[in-house]
Coordinates of C-alpha atoms in Angstrom, one line a residue:
M1 CA 70.2 74.4 69.7
E2 CA 67.3 74.9 72.1
Y3 CA 64.9 73.6 69.4
W4 CA 66.8 70.3 69.0
L5 CA 67.1 69.8 72.8
L6 CA 63.3 70.4 73.2
L7 CA 62.6 68.0 70.3
L8 CA 64.8 65.4 72.0
A9 CA 63.0 66.0 75.3
F10 CA 59.6 65.6 73.5
Y11 CA 60.7 62.3 71.9
L12 CA 62.0 61.0 75.3
S13 CA 58.7 62.0 77.0
V14 CA 56.7 60.1 74.4
L15 CA 59.1 57.1 74.8
T16 CA 58.6 57.3 78.5
Y17 CA 54.9 57.5 78.3
Y18 CA 54.5 54.5 75.9
L19 CA 57.0 52.5 77.9
G20 CA 54.8 53.1 80.9
A21 CA 51.7 52.1 79.0
L22 CA 53.4 49.0 77.7
I23 CA 54.5 47.9 81.1
Y24 CA 51.1 48.6 82.6
S25 CA 49.4 46.5 79.9
L26 CA 51.8 43.5 80.1
P27 CA 50.0 40.3 81.2
I28 CA 52.7 39.6 83.8
P29 CA 51.6 39.3 87.5
W30 CA 54.7 41.0 88.8
R31 CA 53.6 43.8 91.1
G32 CA 57.1 45.4 91.4
L33 CA 57.3 45.7 87.6
K34 CA 53.7 46.8 87.2
R35 CA 54.2 49.7 89.5
W36 CA 56.6 51.3 86.9
G37 CA 53.7 51.7 84.5
P38 CA 51.9 54.6 86.2
V39 CA 55.2 56.2 87.2
L40 CA 56.5 56.2 83.6
I41 CA 53.1 57.4 82.3
Y42 CA 53.2 60.3 84.8
D43 CA 56.8 61.2 84.0
G44 CA 56.2 61.2 80.3
A45 CA 53.2 63.5 80.7
A46 CA 55.1 65.8 83.0
S47 CA 58.1 66.0 80.6
A48 CA 55.8 66.7 77.7
L49 CA 54.1 69.4 79.8
L50 CA 57.5 71.0 80.4
V51 CA 58.3 70.9 76.7
F52 CA 55.0 72.5 75.7
S53 CA 55.3 75.1 78.5
F54 CA 59.0 76.0 77.8
T55 CA 58.2 79.3 76.1
L56 CA 55.9 80.3 78.9
I57 CA 58.6 79.4 81.5
V58 CA 61.1 81.6 79.7
L59 CA 58.7 84.5 79.5
G60 CA 57.9 84.0 83.2
V61 CA 61.6 84.1 84.1
Q62 CA 62.0 87.3 82.1
H63 CA 59.0 88.9 83.8
F64 CA 60.3 88.1 87.3
Y65 CA 63.7 89.4 86.2
T66 CA 62.1 92.7 85.3
V67 CA 60.0 92.8 88.5
L68 CA 63.1 92.1 90.7
G69 CA 64.9 95.1 89.1
G70 CA 68.1 93.1 88.3
S71 CA 70.5 94.5 85.7
W72 CA 73.2 92.4 84.0
D73 CA 74.9 95.6 82.7
Y74 CA 75.2 96.9 86.3
F75 CA 76.4 93.5 87.5
Y76 CA 79.2 93.4 84.9
T77 CA 80.2 97.0 85.6
W78 CA 80.2 96.4 89.4
V79 CA 82.4 93.3 89.1
E80 CA 84.8 94.8 86.5
D81 CA 85.3 98.0 88.5
R82 CA 86.2 96.0 91.6
I83 CA 88.6 93.7 89.6
A84 CA 90.3 96.9 88.2
T85 CA 90.6 98.3 91.6
L86 CA 92.1 95.1 93.0
I87 CA 94.5 94.9 90.1
S88 CA 95.7 98.4 90.8
Y89 CA 96.3 97.5 94.4
Q90 CA 98.1 94.4 93.3
M91 CA 100.4 96.4 91.0
L92 CA 100.9 99.0 93.7
I93 CA 101.8 96.4 96.4
S94 CA 104.1 94.6 93.9
M95 CA 105.8 97.9 93.1
I96 CA 106.3 98.7 96.7
S97 CA 107.8 95.2 97.3
S98 CA 110.1 95.6 94.2
V99 CA 111.3 99.0 95.3
A100 CA 111.8 98.0 98.9
S101 CA 113.5 94.7 98.1
G102 CA 117.0 96.3 98.2
L103 CA 116.5 97.8 101.6
P104 CA 118.1 96.2 104.7
G105 CA 114.8 96.1 106.6
F106 CA 112.9 94.5 103.7
A107 CA 112.1 91.4 105.6
S108 CA 110.0 93.3 108.1
I109 CA 108.1 94.9 105.2
W110 CA 107.7 91.7 103.3
W111 CA 105.9 90.0 106.1
A112 CA 103.0 92.5 105.7
L113 CA 103.2 92.7 101.9
N114 CA 103.2 89.0 101.0
P115 CA 99.9 88.0 102.7
L116 CA 98.4 91.3 101.4
L117 CA 99.4 90.3 97.9
S118 CA 97.9 86.8 98.3
M119 CA 94.6 88.3 99.6
V120 CA 94.3 90.6 96.6
S121 CA 95.1 87.7 94.2
Y122 CA 92.4 85.5 95.8
A123 CA 89.9 88.4 95.6
I124 CA 90.7 88.9 91.9
M125 CA 90.3 85.2 91.3
A126 CA 86.9 85.1 93.1
L127 CA 85.5 88.1 91.3
T128 CA 86.8 86.8 87.9
T129 CA 85.0 83.5 88.6
T130 CA 81.8 85.3 89.5
L131 CA 82.1 87.4 86.3
S132 CA 82.6 84.2 84.2
L133 CA 79.6 82.5 86.0
G134 CA 77.5 85.6 85.1
L135 CA 78.5 85.4 81.5
V136 CA 77.6 81.7 81.3
V137 CA 74.2 82.2 83.0
Q138 CA 73.1 85.3 81.1
R139 CA 74.1 84.0 77.6
Y140 CA 73.2 80.3 78.0
Y141 CA 70.4 80.1 80.6
V142 CA 67.8 79.3 77.9
R143 CA 70.0 76.5 76.5
L144 CA 70.7 75.2 80.0
L145 CA 67.0 75.2 80.8
A146 CA 66.3 73.2 77.6
L147 CA 69.1 70.8 78.4
G148 CA 67.6 70.4 81.9
V149 CA 64.2 69.5 80.4
A150 CA 65.8 67.0 78.1
L151 CA 67.6 65.3 81.0
Y152 CA 64.4 65.4 83.0
A153 CA 62.6 63.4 80.3
V154 CA 65.1 60.5 80.3
P155 CA 63.1 57.3 81.0
F156 CA 63.2 55.6 84.4
R157 CA 64.3 58.9 86.0
M158 CA 68.0 58.1 85.3
A159 CA 68.9 61.8 84.8
R160 CA 65.9 63.4 86.5
S161 CA 68.1 64.9 89.4
A162 CA 70.5 66.4 86.9
G163 CA 67.7 67.8 84.8
A164 CA 65.9 69.3 87.8
G165 CA 69.1 70.7 89.1
L166 CA 70.0 72.3 85.8
M167 CA 66.6 73.8 85.4
A168 CA 66.7 75.2 88.9
F169 CA 70.2 76.5 88.4
S170 CA 69.4 78.4 85.2
I171 CA 66.3 80.0 86.7
V172 CA 67.6 80.9 90.2
F173 CA 71.0 82.2 89.0
Y174 CA 69.5 84.2 86.1
L175 CA 67.1 85.9 88.5
G176 CA 69.4 86.2 91.5
L177 CA 73.0 86.7 90.2
P178 CA 72.3 90.3 88.9
L179 CA 71.2 91.2 92.4
L180 CA 74.6 90.4 93.9
P181 CA 75.8 94.1 93.9
V182 CA 72.6 95.1 95.8
F183 CA 73.2 92.3 98.4
V184 CA 76.8 93.3 98.9
D185 CA 76.1 97.0 99.1
T186 CA 73.3 96.4 101.5
M187 CA 74.9 93.9 103.8
G188 CA 78.4 95.5 103.8
Q189 CA 79.5 99.1 103.8
P190 CA 80.3 100.1 100.2
V191 CA 84.1 100.3 99.6
Q192 CA 85.4 103.5 98.0
A193 CA 87.4 102.9 94.9
Y194 CA 90.3 105.2 94.8
P195 CA 90.8 106.5 91.3
G196 CA 94.4 107.5 91.9
I197 CA 95.7 104.0 92.4
G198 CA 94.9 103.1 88.8
E199 CA 97.8 105.3 87.8
A200 CA 100.2 103.8 90.3
A201 CA 102.0 101.7 87.7
S202 CA 102.6 104.6 85.3
I203 CA 103.7 107.0 88.0
G204 CA 105.8 104.6 90.1
V205 CA 107.1 104.6 93.6
A206 CA 110.6 105.4 94.8
F207 CA 111.8 105.5 98.4
V208 CA 113.9 108.6 98.8
E209 CA 115.9 110.6 101.4
G210 CA 117.4 113.9 100.6
L211 CA 118.8 117.3 101.6
V212 CA 117.5 120.8 101.0
T213 CA 120.1 123.6 101.0
A214 CA 120.4 127.3 100.1
R215 CA 122.6 128.4 97.3
D216 CA 125.7 128.5 99.5
G217 CA 125.1 125.0 100.8
T218 CA 123.6 125.9 104.2
P219 CA 120.8 123.6 105.2
I220 CA 117.2 124.8 105.1
A221 CA 116.1 123.6 108.6
Y222 CA 112.5 123.1 109.5
G223 CA 111.1 123.8 106.1
Q224 CA 107.9 122.4 104.6
L225 CA 108.3 120.6 101.2
R226 CA 105.3 120.2 98.9
V227 CA 105.4 117.8 96.0
Y228 CA 103.3 118.5 92.9
L229 CA 102.6 116.1 90.0
E230 CA 101.1 117.7 86.9
G231 CA 100.0 120.7 89.0
S232 CA 98.3 118.6 91.7
P233 CA 99.8 118.1 95.2
V234 CA 100.7 114.5 95.9
A235 CA 103.0 114.6 99.0
A236 CA 104.3 116.8 101.8
Y237 CA 107.5 116.3 103.9
P238 CA 109.3 118.4 106.5
T239 CA 113.0 119.0 106.8
D240 CA 114.8 118.4 110.0
A241 CA 117.4 120.6 111.8
S242 CA 120.0 119.5 109.2
G243 CA 117.8 120.2 106.2
R244 CA 117.1 116.6 105.5
F245 CA 113.8 115.1 104.5
D246 CA 112.5 111.5 104.7
A247 CA 110.4 110.0 101.9
G248 CA 111.5 106.5 102.7
A249 CA 110.0 103.1 103.2
P250 CA 107.6 101.7 103.9
D251 CA 104.8 104.2 103.5
K252 CA 106.1 107.5 102.1
G253 CA 107.9 107.6 98.8
L254 CA 108.1 109.9 95.7
P255 CA 107.2 109.3 92.0
S256 CA 109.8 107.2 90.2
K257 CA 108.6 107.3 86.5
R258 CA 107.3 110.8 86.0
E259 CA 108.9 114.2 86.6
F260 CA 107.5 116.4 89.4
N261 CA 108.0 119.7 91.1
V262 CA 108.9 120.6 94.7
M263 CA 107.9 123.8 96.4
L264 CA 109.4 125.0 99.7
E265 CA 107.3 126.8 102.3
Y266 CA 109.7 128.6 104.6
A267 CA 109.3 131.4 107.1
G268 CA 106.4 132.9 105.2
L269 CA 108.1 132.5 101.8
E270 CA 107.1 130.1 99.0
L271 CA 109.8 129.1 96.6
W272 CA 110.2 126.5 93.8
L273 CA 113.3 124.3 94.4
S274 CA 115.9 123.2 91.9
P275 CA 116.0 121.0 89.9
N276 CA 112.7 122.1 88.6
P277 CA 111.2 119.8 87.5
V278 CA 112.8 116.8 89.2
V279 CA 113.4 114.0 86.7
P280 CA 113.8 110.7 88.6
D281 CA 116.1 109.0 86.0
R282 CA 118.4 112.1 86.0
D283 CA 118.2 113.4 89.5
Y284 CA 117.9 110.4 91.8
E285 CA 121.2 109.1 93.1
P286 CA 121.9 105.8 95.0
S287 CA 121.4 106.0 98.7
T288 CA 123.0 104.1 101.6
A289 CA 120.2 105.0 104.0
P290 CA 118.5 102.0 105.6
D291 CA 115.0 102.9 104.5
A292 CA 115.6 104.5 101.1
N293 CA 116.9 103.4 97.7
Y294 CA 117.7 106.9 96.4
H295 CA 119.1 110.3 97.5
L296 CA 117.8 113.6 96.1
E297 CA 119.6 117.0 96.4
L298 CA 117.3 120.0 96.3
R299 CA 118.4 123.6 96.3
A300 CA 116.5 126.8 97.0
N301 CA 118.4 129.1 94.5
D302 CA 116.5 132.1 95.5
I303 CA 117.9 131.8 99.0
A304 CA 121.5 132.9 99.0
S305 CA 122.2 131.7 102.6
C306 CA 120.3 130.4 105.7
P307 CA 122.7 131.1 108.6
Q308 CA 120.0 130.4 111.2
P309 CA 116.8 128.2 111.2
L310 CA 113.9 130.2 109.7
A311 CA 116.3 133.1 108.8
P312 CA 116.8 133.0 105.0
V313 CA 118.5 135.7 103.0
A314 CA 116.9 135.7 99.6
L315 CA 116.8 137.7 96.4
T316 CA 113.9 138.2 94.0
S317 CA 116.2 138.9 90.9
P318 CA 118.7 136.8 89.2
Y319 CA 122.2 136.8 90.8
T320 CA 125.4 135.0 91.2
L321 CA 126.8 134.1 94.6
L322 CA 130.5 135.0 94.6
S323 CA 131.3 134.1 98.2
S324 CA 129.6 133.2 101.5
N325 CA 131.2 133.3 105.0
I326 CA 129.4 132.5 108.2
T327 CA 131.0 133.0 111.6
H328 CA 129.7 132.0 115.1
S329 CA 130.6 133.8 118.3
G330 CA 128.7 132.8 121.4
N331 CA 125.0 133.6 120.8
R332 CA 125.9 135.7 117.7
V333 CA 126.0 134.6 114.1
E334 CA 127.2 136.7 111.2
V335 CA 127.0 136.0 107.5
D336 CA 128.9 137.9 104.8
L337 CA 127.8 137.5 101.2
E338 CA 129.3 138.7 98.0
L339 CA 126.7 138.9 95.2
D340 CA 126.6 139.9 91.6
V341 CA 123.1 141.0 90.9
R342 CA 122.1 141.0 87.2
E343 CA 118.7 142.8 87.4
A344 CA 117.2 145.2 89.9
G345 CA 115.1 143.6 92.5
Q346 CA 114.7 143.1 96.2
L347 CA 116.8 141.7 99.0
V348 CA 114.5 139.7 101.3
I349 CA 115.7 138.8 104.8
S350 CA 113.4 137.0 107.2
V351 CA 114.1 137.1 110.9
P352 CA 112.2 134.9 113.4
S353 CA 110.9 136.4 116.6
W354 CA 113.6 134.8 118.8
L355 CA 116.4 136.5 116.8
Q356 CA 117.5 140.2 116.7
A357 CA 119.2 141.2 113.4
S358 CA 121.3 144.1 112.1
I359 CA 121.7 144.3 108.3
S360 CA 124.1 146.3 106.1
I361 CA 124.4 146.5 102.3
D362 CA 127.8 147.5 100.9
G363 CA 129.0 148.6 104.4
T364 CA 126.0 150.9 105.0
P365 CA 123.3 150.0 107.6
A366 CA 120.2 149.1 105.6
S367 CA 116.7 150.3 106.1
G368 CA 113.8 148.7 104.3
V369 CA 110.2 147.8 104.5
A370 CA 109.5 145.6 107.5
Q371 CA 106.5 143.3 107.6
T372 CA 105.5 140.8 110.3
W373 CA 104.8 137.2 109.3
S374 CA 103.1 134.3 111.0
W375 CA 103.7 130.8 109.6
R376 CA 102.7 127.4 111.1
G377 CA 102.7 128.6 114.7
V378 CA 105.9 130.7 114.6
G379 CA 106.3 134.4 113.7
G380 CA 108.8 137.0 112.8
T381 CA 109.6 139.9 110.6
V382 CA 110.6 140.0 107.0
Y383 CA 112.7 143.0 105.7
R384 CA 112.7 144.0 102.0
F385 CA 115.4 146.2 100.5
D386 CA 115.6 147.5 97.0
I387 CA 118.8 146.5 95.3
G388 CA 120.2 147.4 91.9
P389 CA 122.3 145.4 89.4
G390 CA 126.0 145.0 90.0
G391 CA 128.3 143.7 92.8
H392 CA 127.0 144.0 96.4
T393 CA 128.3 143.0 99.8
I394 CA 125.6 141.8 102.3
R395 CA 126.2 141.4 106.0
A396 CA 123.6 140.2 108.4
S397 CA 124.3 139.7 112.1
Y398 CA 121.9 137.7 114.3
M399 CA 121.7 137.5 118.1
V400 CA 119.5 135.0 120.0
V401 CA 117.2 136.9 122.3
D402 CA 114.6 134.3 123.1
E403 CA 113.9 130.6 123.2
P404 CA 113.6 129.3 119.6
G405 CA 110.2 127.9 118.4
L406 CA 109.6 125.2 115.9
P407 CA 107.0 125.3 113.2
D408 CA 104.1 122.9 113.0
L409 CA 105.2 120.9 110.0
E410 CA 103.2 118.1 108.3
T411 CA 103.9 114.8 106.5
A412 CA 101.5 113.7 103.8
P413 CA 102.9 110.4 102.3
Y414 CA 103.0 110.0 98.6
L415 CA 101.5 106.6 98.9
E416 CA 98.5 108.3 100.5
S417 CA 97.8 110.1 97.3
L418 CA 97.9 106.8 95.3
T419 CA 95.7 104.8 97.7
G420 CA 93.5 107.2 99.6
T421 CA 95.0 105.8 102.8
G422 CA 97.7 107.1 105.0
S423 CA 100.1 104.3 105.8
L424 CA 101.0 100.7 105.1
A425 CA 98.8 99.7 108.0
S426 CA 95.9 101.6 106.5
I427 CA 96.5 99.9 103.1
I428 CA 96.4 96.5 104.9
E429 CA 93.2 97.5 106.7
E430 CA 91.7 98.7 103.4
V431 CA 92.6 95.5 101.5
S432 CA 91.2 93.4 104.3
R433 CA 87.9 95.3 104.1
L434 CA 88.0 94.8 100.3
V435 CA 88.5 91.1 100.8
F436 CA 85.5 90.9 103.2
T437 CA 83.3 93.0 101.0
W438 CA 84.2 91.5 97.7
I439 CA 84.9 87.8 98.6
V440 CA 83.1 86.9 101.8
L441 CA 79.8 88.6 101.0
P442 CA 79.6 87.5 97.4
S443 CA 80.5 83.9 98.5
T444 CA 77.7 84.1 101.0
Y445 CA 75.3 85.3 98.4
L446 CA 76.3 82.5 96.0
F447 CA 75.8 80.0 98.8
I448 CA 72.3 81.3 99.4
L449 CA 71.5 81.0 95.7
T450 CA 72.9 77.4 95.7
L451 CA 70.6 76.5 98.6
V452 CA 67.6 78.0 96.8
T453 CA 68.6 76.1 93.7
Y454 CA 68.7 72.8 95.7
S455 CA 65.3 73.6 97.1
L456 CA 63.8 74.3 93.7
A457 CA 65.4 71.2 92.2
S458 CA 63.9 69.1 95.0
S459 CA 60.4 70.7 94.4
L460 CA 60.8 69.7 90.7
G461 CA 61.3 66.1 91.7
G462 CA 65.1 66.1 91.6
R463 CA 65.6 63.7 94.5
G464 CA 66.6 60.8 92.3
R465 CA 64.7 57.6 91.4
I466 CA 61.7 56.6 93.4
P467 CA 62.5 53.3 95.0
I468 CA 60.2 50.7 93.6
P469 CA 60.6 47.1 94.8
W470 CA 61.2 44.6 92.0
V471 CA 60.0 41.7 94.1
G472 CA 56.2 41.4 94.1

């Protein structure tokens, strides 16, 4: 194709040259017409010189491309990575919007999500356009250069501006476009691409509220939940005084398409909760809470009862809870448990420092190994008693002797593990930074290349026809 374009350019340059010679030699005393002669002769010679120098020009462009250190492979990788990151954000935001659409307060969430989704879409469109432009320039710049030479050679400068502009465009963008990543990373702080968000669509997001209880149904108050997905921690939520946890909208959540595990940290103990694993399709129930779509019941089966906050009664061996009775009298609380223990193990009773406890097993005051514990800013004592298989009656009596303390619990939203940011506001800030770095700066660089192209086209004579008066 380039050969035929250059051949056409050569024929046009010859035609232009001979037209100039013909006009120059005409015995017509018309000065305006005669002035075309030298111009056409010059244009024909210049066009022919471009045709004969075409290979040299291409080799020169390749040499400068090497000197400048550009890399089309890096350019494509850079753009494609950012498009993939933005698509992941787009899927994540759409997923959050879809999940939150049934919540009463969805309108207040949508005002932030809708512009965010539009910004991401515009960023994807801009980067896709830049990628397409790069493909055209890299693959067809020689052909575009040859077409520019052919247009440049059209007689009477009728297509000279288009030819000069096309030649300048192919040269400037072939040399400059691969340097776009260098410009963006130099002028703007590089944006971290969070690998986790690429899996957002397959993992899913669900806004959940729930309850954590012991085996007898008493709430696990002021516990620390840790959520694990395929062995990696993805979220952490505290329970309140009623044993409830909040993984609701707009910035918390739990997985919705994959099973996961939940561990309870409590008064120095670490226990896996049931169901284990949690299967969203099976274990999520509809919720009426204003900021959640689902309800999840979790149970610490190893804890038989939790009559007071941070005072669990647990067993290390399999057992059946036959009965549980808790009585309150002033500042005293008593719990009576009937257990059927299937294997020998240990009875573990934790007592925080603001409680005083007396423990009996089968009607006999119990004495076991006592060990102090310190957990998240609170402390206490844990008692361990050996217990054999069979039926047992456990009585624990607690008396408040000091002001209760609360543990220092933490919240690590599930969305944070997907996006690398901590809240919806952080996601908005991050996407805004992405838009600036991946739209504003690339657009600025393309504008600079366009100005350079215009300047080079002007230098090549692409300012249109030279006005020559037709009146002598």
